PDB file of C-alpha atoms and ligand atoms in Angstrom:
ATOM      1  CA  MET A  88      52.600   7.056 212.222  1.00 89.00           C
ATOM      2  CA  VAL A  89      54.292   7.041 208.889  1.00 97.00           C
ATOM      3  CA  LYS A  90      57.721   6.251 208.687  1.00 98.00           C
ATOM      4  CA  THR A  91      60.193   8.707 206.768  1.00 98.00           C
ATOM      5  CA  ALA A  92      62.980   7.393 203.986  1.00 98.00           C
ATOM      6  CA  PHE A  93      65.911   9.004 203.126  1.00 98.00           C
ATOM      7  CA  VAL A  94      67.018   8.029 199.619  1.00 99.00           C
ATOM      8  CA  THR A  95      70.034   9.546 198.126  1.00 99.00           C
ATOM      9  CA  GLY A  96      70.247   9.288 193.934  1.00 98.00           C
ATOM     10  CA  ALA A  97      66.666   9.048 194.146  1.00 99.00           C
ATOM     11  CA  ALA A  98      65.382  10.931 190.925  1.00 98.00           C
ATOM     12  CA  LYS A  99      66.361   8.088 188.599  1.00 97.00           C
ATOM     13  CA  ARG A 100      67.013   4.655 187.646  1.00 97.00           C
ATOM     14  CA  ILE A 101      67.380   2.292 190.772  1.00 98.00           C
ATOM     15  CA  GLY A 102      67.169   5.085 193.394  1.00 98.00           C
ATOM     16  CA  SER A 103      63.800   6.193 191.938  1.00 98.00           C
ATOM     17  CA  VAL A 104      62.344   2.682 191.851  1.00 98.00           C
ATOM     18  CA  ILE A 105      63.373   1.990 195.275  1.00 99.00           C
ATOM     19  CA  ALA A 106      61.506   5.518 196.433  1.00 99.00           C
ATOM     20  CA  GLU A 107      58.409   4.362 194.637  1.00 98.00           C
ATOM     21  CA  TYR A 108      58.526   0.890 196.380  1.00 98.00           C
ATOM     22  CA  LEU A 109      58.808   2.483 199.702  1.00 98.00           C
ATOM     23  CA  ALA A 110      56.072   5.159 198.885  1.00 98.00           C
ATOM     24  CA  SER A 111      54.106   2.122 197.840  1.00 98.00           C
ATOM     25  CA  ALA A 112      54.559   0.476 201.173  1.00 98.00           C
ATOM     26  CA  GLY A 113      53.326   3.377 203.008  1.00 98.00           C
ATOM     27  CA  TRP A 114      56.592   5.500 203.393  1.00 98.00           C
ATOM     28  CA  GLU A 115      57.071   9.067 203.509  1.00 98.00           C
ATOM     29  CA  VAL A 116      60.079   9.536 201.119  1.00 98.00           C
ATOM     30  CA  VAL A 117      62.467  12.480 200.944  1.00 98.00           C
ATOM     31  CA  LEU A 118      63.593  12.387 197.036  1.00 98.00           C
ATOM     32  CA  HIS A 119      67.294  13.618 197.252  1.00 98.00           C
ATOM     33  CA  TYR A 120      69.204  14.419 194.003  1.00 98.00           C
ATOM     34  CA  ASN A 121      72.402  16.606 192.865  1.00 98.00           C
ATOM     35  CA  HIS A 122      71.725  17.645 189.164  1.00 98.00           C
ATOM     36  CA  SER A 123      68.637  15.842 188.300  1.00 98.00           C
ATOM     37  CA  ARG A 124      66.075  18.119 189.610  1.00 98.00           C
ATOM     38  CA  ASP A 125      63.374  17.915 187.186  1.00 98.00           C
ATOM     39  CA  ASP A 126      63.528  14.284 187.435  1.00 98.00           C
ATOM     40  CA  ALA A 127      63.157  14.254 191.073  1.00 98.00           C
ATOM     41  CA  ALA A 128      60.547  16.936 190.877  1.00 98.00           C
ATOM     42  CA  ALA A 129      58.410  14.763 188.310  1.00 98.00           C
ATOM     43  CA  LEU A 130      58.835  11.746 190.697  1.00 98.00           C
ATOM     44  CA  SER A 131      57.581  13.818 193.368  1.00 98.00           C
ATOM     45  CA  GLU A 132      54.788  15.045 191.661  1.00 98.00           C
ATOM     46  CA  LYS A 133      53.849  11.435 190.839  1.00 98.00           C
ATOM     47  CA  LEU A 134      54.322  10.334 194.258  1.00 98.00           C
ATOM     48  CA  LYS A 135      51.886  12.943 195.580  1.00 98.00           C
ATOM     49  CA  GLU A 136      49.108  12.419 192.979  1.00 98.00           C
ATOM     50  CA  LEU A 137      49.242   8.558 194.004  1.00 98.00           C
ATOM     51  CA  TYR A 138      49.255   8.903 197.971  1.00 98.00           C
ATOM     52  CA  PRO A 139      47.940  12.653 198.796  1.00 98.00           C
ATOM     53  CA  ASP A 140      48.697  11.820 202.632  1.00 97.00           C
ATOM     54  CA  ARG A 141      52.296  12.684 202.042  1.00 98.00           C
ATOM     55  CA  VAL A 142      54.393  15.304 200.722  1.00 98.00           C
ATOM     56  CA  PHE A 143      57.275  13.587 199.181  1.00 98.00           C
ATOM     57  CA  PRO A 144      60.008  16.683 199.313  1.00 98.00           C
ATOM     58  CA  ILE A 145      62.951  16.423 196.754  1.00 98.00           C
ATOM     59  CA  PHE A 146      66.602  17.595 198.635  1.00 98.00           C
ATOM     60  CA  GLN A 147      69.372  18.825 196.711  1.00 98.00           C
ATOM     61  CA  CYS A 148      72.901  17.965 198.041  1.00 98.00           C
ATOM     62  CA  ASP A 149      76.445  17.463 196.082  1.00 98.00           C
ATOM     63  CA  LEU A 150      77.486  14.184 197.875  1.00 98.00           C
ATOM     64  CA  SER A 151      81.108  15.217 196.711  1.00 98.00           C
ATOM     65  CA  VAL A 152      81.567  18.026 199.204  1.00 98.00           C
ATOM     66  CA  SER A 153      81.895  17.104 202.610  1.00 97.00           C
ATOM     67  CA  ASP A 154      80.710  20.216 204.347  1.00 97.00           C
ATOM     68  CA  ALA A 155      77.374  19.841 202.019  1.00 98.00           C
ATOM     69  CA  VAL A 156      76.703  16.197 203.320  1.00 98.00           C
ATOM     70  CA  LEU A 157      78.025  16.998 206.777  1.00 97.00           C
ATOM     71  CA  SER A 158      74.731  19.566 207.118  1.00 97.00           C
ATOM     72  CA  VAL A 159      72.219  17.526 205.438  1.00 98.00           C
ATOM     73  CA  PHE A 160      70.062  16.529 208.352  1.00 97.00           C
ATOM     74  CA  ASN A 161      70.237  20.125 210.106  1.00 96.00           C
ATOM     75  CA  ARG A 162      68.697  21.294 206.169  1.00 96.00           C
ATOM     76  CA  LEU A 163      65.897  19.065 205.995  1.00 96.00           C
ATOM     77  CA  PRO A 164      62.391  20.153 204.886  1.00 91.00           C
ATOM     78  CA  GLY A 165      60.406  21.722 207.377  1.00 91.00           C
ATOM     79  CA  VAL A 166      57.705  19.175 206.863  1.00 93.00           C
ATOM     80  CA  ILE A 167      60.263  16.580 207.917  1.00 96.00           C
ATOM     81  CA  ASP A 168      61.043  16.262 211.557  1.00 93.00           C
ATOM     82  CA  LYS A 169      62.609  12.293 211.579  1.00 97.00           C
ATOM     83  CA  ILE A 170      64.206  10.155 209.255  1.00 98.00           C
ATOM     84  CA  ASP A 171      63.555   6.720 210.152  1.00 98.00           C
ATOM     85  CA  ALA A 172      65.527   5.102 207.648  1.00 98.00           C
ATOM     86  CA  LEU A 173      68.470   6.135 205.376  1.00 98.00           C
ATOM     87  CA  ILE A 174      69.238   4.437 201.955  1.00 99.00           C
ATOM     88  CA  ASN A 175      72.769   5.219 200.332  1.00 99.00           C
ATOM     89  CA  ASN A 176      71.905   4.697 197.249  1.00 98.00           C
ATOM     90  CA  ALA A 177      74.007   7.328 194.988  1.00 98.00           C
ATOM     91  CA  SER A 178      76.961   6.491 193.576  1.00 98.00           C
ATOM     92  CA  VAL A 179      79.553   7.371 190.505  1.00 97.00           C
ATOM     93  CA  PHE A 180      80.750   4.529 188.486  1.00 96.00           C
ATOM     94  CA  ASP A 181      83.798   5.181 186.394  1.00 96.00           C
ATOM     95  CA  PRO A 182      86.178   3.180 185.081  1.00 96.00           C
ATOM     96  CA  GLY A 183      90.141   3.340 185.859  1.00 97.00           C
ATOM     97  CA  ARG A 184      92.939   0.294 186.789  1.00 98.00           C
ATOM     98  CA  ILE A 185      94.940   1.213 189.379  1.00 98.00           C
ATOM     99  CA  ASP A 186      98.100   2.307 187.889  1.00 98.00           C
ATOM    100  CA  GLU A 187      95.642   4.817 185.776  1.00 97.00           C
ATOM    101  CA  THR A 188      94.093   6.256 188.788  1.00 98.00           C
ATOM    102  CA  SER A 189      95.090  10.199 190.075  1.00 98.00           C
ATOM    103  CA  LEU A 190      94.751  10.839 193.783  1.00 98.00           C
ATOM    104  CA  SER A 191      91.903  13.386 192.553  1.00 97.00           C
ATOM    105  CA  PHE A 192      90.123  10.440 190.860  1.00 98.00           C
ATOM    106  CA  LEU A 193      90.513   8.798 193.961  1.00 98.00           C
ATOM    107  CA  ARG A 194      89.240  10.722 196.193  1.00 98.00           C
ATOM    108  CA  LYS A 195      86.164  11.722 194.166  1.00 96.00           C
ATOM    109  CA  GLN A 196      85.086   7.873 193.897  1.00 98.00           C
ATOM    110  CA  MET A 197      85.701   7.338 197.513  1.00 98.00           C
ATOM    111  CA  MET A 198      83.922  10.685 198.430  1.00 98.00           C
ATOM    112  CA  VAL A 199      80.907   9.944 196.822  1.00 98.00           C
ATOM    113  CA  ASN A 200      80.812   6.032 197.365  1.00 98.00           C
ATOM    114  CA  PHE A 201      82.017   5.686 200.552  1.00 98.00           C
ATOM    115  CA  GLU A 202      82.833   8.501 202.833  1.00 98.00           C
ATOM    116  CA  ALA A 203      79.175  10.373 202.072  1.00 98.00           C
ATOM    117  CA  PRO A 204      77.785   7.599 202.990  1.00 98.00           C
ATOM    118  CA  PHE A 205      80.055   7.251 206.188  1.00 98.00           C
ATOM    119  CA  LEU A 206      79.165  10.608 206.964  1.00 98.00           C
ATOM    120  CA  LEU A 207      75.278  10.130 206.509  1.00 98.00           C
ATOM    121  CA  ILE A 208      75.476   7.187 208.428  1.00 98.00           C
ATOM    122  CA  GLN A 209      77.258   8.870 211.311  1.00 98.00           C
ATOM    123  CA  ALA A 210      74.845  11.916 211.478  1.00 98.00           C
ATOM    124  CA  PHE A 211      71.766   9.855 211.094  1.00 98.00           C
ATOM    125  CA  LYS A 212      72.721   7.876 214.457  1.00 98.00           C
ATOM    126  CA  ASN A 213      73.742  11.516 216.068  1.00 98.00           C
ATOM    127  CA  HIS A 214      70.629  13.344 214.983  1.00 97.00           C
ATOM    128  CA  PHE A 215      67.887  10.863 215.493  1.00 98.00           C
ATOM    129  CA  GLY A 216      69.731   7.732 217.279  1.00 98.00           C
ATOM    130  CA  GLU A 217      67.611   5.049 215.997  1.00 98.00           C
ATOM    131  CA  GLY A 218      65.630   3.175 212.734  1.00 98.00           C
ATOM    132  CA  SER A 219      67.714   1.254 209.759  1.00 98.00           C
ATOM    133  CA  VAL A 220      70.312   1.831 207.384  1.00 99.00           C
ATOM    134  CA  VAL A 221      70.597   0.008 203.800  1.00 99.00           C
ATOM    135  CA  ASN A 222      73.779   0.318 201.644  1.00 99.00           C
ATOM    136  CA  LEU A 223      73.505  -0.217 197.891  1.00 99.00           C
ATOM    137  CA  LEU A 224      76.978  -1.978 197.010  1.00 99.00           C
ATOM    138  CA  ASP A 225      77.866  -4.223 194.170  1.00 98.00           C
ATOM    139  CA  THR A 226      78.287  -7.932 193.721  1.00 98.00           C
ATOM    140  CA  LYS A 227      81.924  -7.235 192.875  1.00 98.00           C
ATOM    141  CA  ILE A 228      82.548  -6.741 196.276  1.00 98.00           C
ATOM    142  CA  VAL A 229      83.561 -10.253 196.592  1.00 98.00           C
ATOM    143  CA  SER A 230      86.203 -10.109 193.313  1.00 98.00           C
ATOM    144  CA  ASN A 231      89.352  -8.267 192.914  1.00 98.00           C
ATOM    145  CA  GLU A 232      88.395  -7.065 189.673  1.00 96.00           C
ATOM    146  CA  GLY A 233      90.719  -4.249 188.485  1.00 97.00           C
ATOM    147  CA  THR A 234      88.533  -2.338 185.843  1.00 96.00           C
ATOM    148  CA  HIS A 235      86.707   0.271 188.228  1.00 97.00           C
ATOM    149  CA  ALA A 236      89.318  -0.275 190.896  1.00 98.00           C
ATOM    150  CA  ALA A 237      88.615   3.010 192.677  1.00 98.00           C
ATOM    151  CA  TYR A 238      84.849   2.613 192.774  1.00 98.00           C
ATOM    152  CA  LEU A 239      85.316  -0.792 193.671  1.00 98.00           C
ATOM    153  CA  LEU A 240      87.246  -0.102 196.466  1.00 98.00           C
ATOM    154  CA  ALA A 241      84.830   2.494 197.773  1.00 98.00           C
ATOM    155  CA  LYS A 242      81.948  -0.626 197.816  1.00 98.00           C
ATOM    156  CA  LYS A 243      84.415  -2.643 199.440  1.00 98.00           C
ATOM    157  CA  SER A 244      84.971  -0.342 202.256  1.00 98.00           C
ATOM    158  CA  LEU A 245      81.274   0.299 202.414  1.00 99.00           C
ATOM    159  CA  ALA A 246      80.423  -3.479 202.873  1.00 99.00           C
ATOM    160  CA  GLU A 247      83.014  -3.510 205.832  1.00 98.00           C
ATOM    161  CA  LEU A 248      81.334  -0.224 207.194  1.00 99.00           C
ATOM    162  CA  THR A 249      78.013  -2.350 207.056  1.00 99.00           C
ATOM    163  CA  ARG A 250      78.882  -4.534 209.346  1.00 98.00           C
ATOM    164  CA  MET A 251      80.787  -2.601 211.622  1.00 98.00           C
ATOM    165  CA  ALA A 252      78.017  -0.056 212.078  1.00 98.00           C
ATOM    166  CA  ALA A 253      75.593  -2.976 212.350  1.00 99.00           C
ATOM    167  CA  LEU A 254      77.657  -4.127 215.579  1.00 98.00           C
ATOM    168  CA  ASP A 255      78.983  -0.486 217.016  1.00 98.00           C
ATOM    169  CA  PHE A 256      75.257   0.911 216.691  1.00 98.00           C
ATOM    170  CA  ALA A 257      72.998  -2.272 218.038  1.00 98.00           C
ATOM    171  CA  PRO A 258      70.603  -2.158 219.589  1.00 98.00           C
ATOM    172  CA  HIS A 259      69.098   0.685 218.428  1.00 98.00           C
ATOM    173  CA  ILE A 260      70.100   1.067 214.518  1.00 98.00           C
ATOM    174  CA  ARG A 261      69.922  -1.619 212.246  1.00 99.00           C
ATOM    175  CA  VAL A 262      73.121  -1.457 209.303  1.00 99.00           C
ATOM    176  CA  ASN A 263      72.418  -3.477 205.875  1.00 99.00           C
ATOM    177  CA  GLY A 264      73.331  -3.813 202.578  1.00 99.00           C
ATOM    178  CA  VAL A 265      71.737  -5.115 199.069  1.00 99.00           C
ATOM    179  CA  ALA A 266      74.399  -5.902 196.416  1.00 99.00           C
ATOM    180  CA  PRO A 267      73.450  -5.708 192.954  1.00 98.00           C
ATOM    181  CA  GLY A 268      74.241  -7.618 190.015  1.00 97.00           C
ATOM    182  CA  PRO A 269      73.511  -6.626 186.551  1.00 96.00           C
ATOM    183  CA  VAL A 270      70.507  -4.393 186.986  1.00 97.00           C
ATOM    184  CA  LEU A 271      70.957  -1.640 184.523  1.00 95.00           C
ATOM    185  CA  PRO A 272      74.129  -0.780 181.705  1.00 90.00           C
ATOM    186  CA  PRO A 273      76.253   2.412 183.187  1.00 85.00           C
ATOM    187  CA  PRO A 274      75.066   5.518 182.016  1.00 78.00           C
ATOM    188  CA  ARG A 275      76.684   6.044 178.189  1.00 79.00           C
ATOM    189  CA  LYS A 276      76.847   2.206 178.113  1.00 81.00           C
ATOM    190  CA  SER A 277      74.860   0.169 175.847  1.00 79.00           C
ATOM    191  CA  ALA A 278      72.237  -2.645 176.183  1.00 78.00           C
ATOM    192  CA  ASP A 279      74.932  -5.020 174.632  1.00 85.00           C
ATOM    193  CA  TYR A 280      77.565  -4.255 177.169  1.00 85.00           C
ATOM    194  CA  LEU A 281      74.677  -5.429 179.945  1.00 89.00           C
ATOM    195  CA  GLU A 282      74.133  -8.580 177.879  1.00 91.00           C
ATOM    196  CA  GLY A 283      77.610  -9.725 177.866  1.00 91.00           C
ATOM    197  CA  VAL A 284      77.676  -9.527 181.940  1.00 92.00           C
ATOM    198  CA  ILE A 285      74.218 -11.457 182.077  1.00 96.00           C
ATOM    199  CA  GLU A 286      75.520 -13.984 180.265  1.00 96.00           C
ATOM    200  CA  LYS A 287      77.821 -14.672 182.839  1.00 95.00           C
ATOM    201  CA  THR A 288      75.536 -14.772 185.470  1.00 98.00           C
ATOM    202  CA  PRO A 289      74.345 -18.335 187.070  1.00 98.00           C
ATOM    203  CA  LEU A 290      71.003 -17.367 186.459  1.00 98.00           C
ATOM    204  CA  LYS A 291      71.785 -15.658 182.997  1.00 97.00           C
ATOM    205  CA  ARG A 292      69.257 -13.252 184.100  1.00 97.00           C
ATOM    206  CA  GLN A 293      69.196  -9.272 184.087  1.00 96.00           C
ATOM    207  CA  VAL A 294      68.312  -8.339 187.658  1.00 98.00           C
ATOM    208  CA  ASP A 295      65.084  -6.920 188.093  1.00 98.00           C
ATOM    209  CA  VAL A 296      65.288  -3.500 189.577  1.00 98.00           C
ATOM    210  CA  SER A 297      61.954  -4.189 191.542  1.00 98.00           C
ATOM    211  CA  ASP A 298      63.723  -7.104 193.279  1.00 98.00           C
ATOM    212  CA  ILE A 299      66.584  -4.573 194.464  1.00 98.00           C
ATOM    213  CA  ALA A 300      63.564  -2.592 195.887  1.00 98.00           C
ATOM    214  CA  ASN A 301      61.984  -5.437 197.251  1.00 98.00           C
ATOM    215  CA  SER A 302      65.290  -6.712 199.110  1.00 98.00           C
ATOM    216  CA  VAL A 303      65.943  -3.006 200.447  1.00 99.00           C
ATOM    217  CA  SER A 304      62.224  -2.899 201.690  1.00 98.00           C
ATOM    218  CA  PHE A 305      62.759  -6.599 203.123  1.00 98.00           C
ATOM    219  CA  LEU A 306      65.532  -5.636 204.932  1.00 98.00           C
ATOM    220  CA  LEU A 307      64.135  -2.129 206.512  1.00 98.00           C
ATOM    221  CA  ASN A 308      61.112  -4.326 208.056  1.00 98.00           C
ATOM    222  CA  ASN A 309      63.045  -7.291 209.546  1.00 98.00           C
ATOM    223  CA  SER A 310      63.582  -6.242 212.994  1.00 98.00           C
ATOM    224  CA  SER A 311      65.919  -9.030 213.512  1.00 98.00           C
ATOM    225  CA  VAL A 312      68.308  -8.488 210.668  1.00 98.00           C
ATOM    226  CA  THR A 313      71.391  -6.361 210.707  1.00 98.00           C
ATOM    227  CA  GLY A 314      74.901  -6.628 209.355  1.00 98.00           C
ATOM    228  CA  GLN A 315      73.607  -8.625 206.496  1.00 98.00           C
ATOM    229  CA  ILE A 316      74.148  -8.009 202.549  1.00 98.00           C
ATOM    230  CA  ILE A 317      71.928  -9.570 200.441  1.00 98.00           C
ATOM    231  CA  PHE A 318      73.341 -10.366 197.428  1.00 98.00           C
ATOM    232  CA  CYS A 319      70.710  -9.817 194.635  1.00 98.00           C
ATOM    233  CA  ASP A 320      73.185 -10.662 191.467  1.00 98.00           C
ATOM    234  CA  SER A 321      71.433 -13.676 189.653  1.00 98.00           C
ATOM    235  CA  GLY A 322      74.385 -15.650 191.454  1.00 98.00           C
ATOM    236  CA  SER A 323      77.289 -13.292 190.355  1.00 98.00           C
ATOM    237  CA  HIS A 324      78.788 -13.461 193.815  1.00 98.00           C
ATOM    238  CA  LEU A 325      79.347 -17.417 193.439  1.00 98.00           C
ATOM    239  CA  VAL A 326      81.615 -17.592 190.143  1.00 95.00           C
TER     240      VAL A 326
HETATM  241  N1  NAP B  63      73.212  -0.206 187.777  1.00 97.88           N
HETATM  242  C1  NAP B  63      73.470  -1.142 188.037  1.00 97.88           C
HETATM  243  O1  NAP B  63      73.210  -2.530 187.297  1.00 97.88           O
HETATM  244  C2  NAP B  63      74.242  -1.707 189.428  1.00 97.88           C
HETATM  245  C3  NAP B  63      75.132  -2.833 189.641  1.00 97.88           C
HETATM  246  C4  NAP B  63      75.625  -3.092 190.813  1.00 97.88           C
HETATM  247  C5  NAP B  63      75.495  -1.940 192.109  1.00 97.88           C
HETATM  248  N2  NAP B  63      74.731  -0.974 191.724  1.00 97.88           N
HETATM  249  C6  NAP B  63      74.528   0.259 192.534  1.00 97.88           C
HETATM  250  O2  NAP B  63      73.472   0.308 192.624  1.00 97.88           O
HETATM  251  C7  NAP B  63      72.981   1.990 193.118  1.00 97.88           C
HETATM  252  C8  NAP B  63      71.884   2.593 191.927  1.00 97.88           C
HETATM  253  O3  NAP B  63      72.469   2.411 190.813  1.00 97.88           O
HETATM  254  P1  NAP B  63      72.343   2.980 189.706  1.00 97.88           P
HETATM  255  O4  NAP B  63      72.770   2.441 188.167  1.00 97.88           O
HETATM  256  O5  NAP B  63      70.756   3.709 189.517  1.00 97.88           O
HETATM  257  O6  NAP B  63      73.615   4.415 190.271  1.00 97.88           O
HETATM  258  P2  NAP B  63      73.467   5.573 189.068  1.00 97.88           P
HETATM  259  O7  NAP B  63      72.568   6.100 187.876  1.00 97.88           O
HETATM  260  O8  NAP B  63      74.755   5.605 188.680  1.00 97.88           O
HETATM  261  O9  NAP B  63      73.477   6.904 190.204  1.00 97.88           O
HETATM  262  C9  NAP B  63      72.356   7.210 190.999  1.00 97.88           C
HETATM  263  C10 NAP B  63      72.606   8.634 191.601  1.00 97.88           C
HETATM  264  O10 NAP B  63      73.586   9.010 192.004  1.00 97.88           O
HETATM  265  C11 NAP B  63      73.523  10.461 192.151  1.00 97.88           C
HETATM  266  N3  NAP B  63      74.947  10.935 192.340  1.00 97.88           N
HETATM  267  C12 NAP B  63      75.979  11.008 191.349  1.00 97.88           C
HETATM  268  N4  NAP B  63      76.976  11.576 192.111  1.00 97.88           N
HETATM  269  C13 NAP B  63      76.598  12.460 193.121  1.00 97.88           C
HETATM  270  C14 NAP B  63      77.123  13.405 194.122  1.00 97.88           C
HETATM  271  N5  NAP B  63      78.334  14.115 193.619  1.00 97.88           N
HETATM  272  N6  NAP B  63      76.127  14.103 194.849  1.00 97.88           N
HETATM  273  C15 NAP B  63      74.954  13.454 194.829  1.00 97.88           C
HETATM  274  N7  NAP B  63      74.421  12.668 193.898  1.00 97.88           N
HETATM  275  C16 NAP B  63      75.094  11.983 193.295  1.00 97.88           C
HETATM  276  C17 NAP B  63      73.054  10.704 190.723  1.00 97.88           C
HETATM  277  O11 NAP B  63      72.105  11.828 191.416  1.00 97.88           O
HETATM  278  P3  NAP B  63      71.724  13.010 189.894  1.00 97.88           P
HETATM  279  O12 NAP B  63      71.313  12.142 188.792  1.00 97.88           O
HETATM  280  O13 NAP B  63      70.690  14.127 190.709  1.00 97.88           O
HETATM  281  O14 NAP B  63      72.983  14.240 189.841  1.00 97.88           O
HETATM  282  C18 NAP B  63      72.642   9.698 190.153  1.00 97.88           C
HETATM  283  O15 NAP B  63      71.427   9.896 189.790  1.00 97.88           O
HETATM  284  C19 NAP B  63      74.560   2.403 193.122  1.00 97.88           C
HETATM  285  O16 NAP B  63      74.935   2.059 194.527  1.00 97.88           O
HETATM  286  C20 NAP B  63      75.333   1.373 192.476  1.00 97.88           C
HETATM  287  O17 NAP B  63      76.671   1.426 192.682  1.00 97.88           O
HETATM  288  C21 NAP B  63      74.038  -0.716 190.646  1.00 97.88           C
END
């Protein structure tokens, strides 16, 4: 029986590699996107050619709109009747210190990075009752760095939710997290920006995007692990 994963933000960057990795491991994957319809459709076509036994449907939802998020699992494509794994990968990463953060800015960062994953985890439990969740976090959750205050507070909250839901939803649903270090420069930032971050990691190594996907896959496959956060970050959380 083929299992199905729902990957948010699957059209590009880390999300697309997670989707490709899971597809190569035999999963059906629902490719969620917001604006990147063409990328999502191209990825779906590519995966269908590689694995013609599966469908790889694309699915649009703006995760900053709570009503849209609440109805996600009521609107799944007809070919998908059950989701076995939810991968909360989509995010917004915008700079702003505490004293620069307006209420609307705070709400946007919290909505996409924390509230939407919260609502999706809740809906996953209520609709399907069993399975596995992996939340994409950030190695910075162990720091109090103030450059992206609202983003970081949302990711810290998501890390706490990961542990709370793991306990609350056991034994039927496992909930884990992956906390990446420097994988890809943020959109609009140069490779030089990333070089500076990589230089500060103990391993002095850019995190390979396939290592993130591999960590997600490990957590989905390991039935004995819940409430765990893998820091896939070249050691950044240690400093
Ligand atoms: N990149 C890194 O080095 C790094 C480091 C630490 C942690 N992380 C975490 O790893 C995950 C993936 O990182 P990434 O850099 O690949 O992410 P990203 O490119 O910044 O964002 C991934 C996707 O999120 C979707 N998204 C944004 N706002 C949305 C909204 N309102 N509704 C629905 N989808 C929305 C976008 O989809 P569309 O394009 O379809 O609009 C986007 O392609 C994130 O959770 C991030 O916090 C990444």
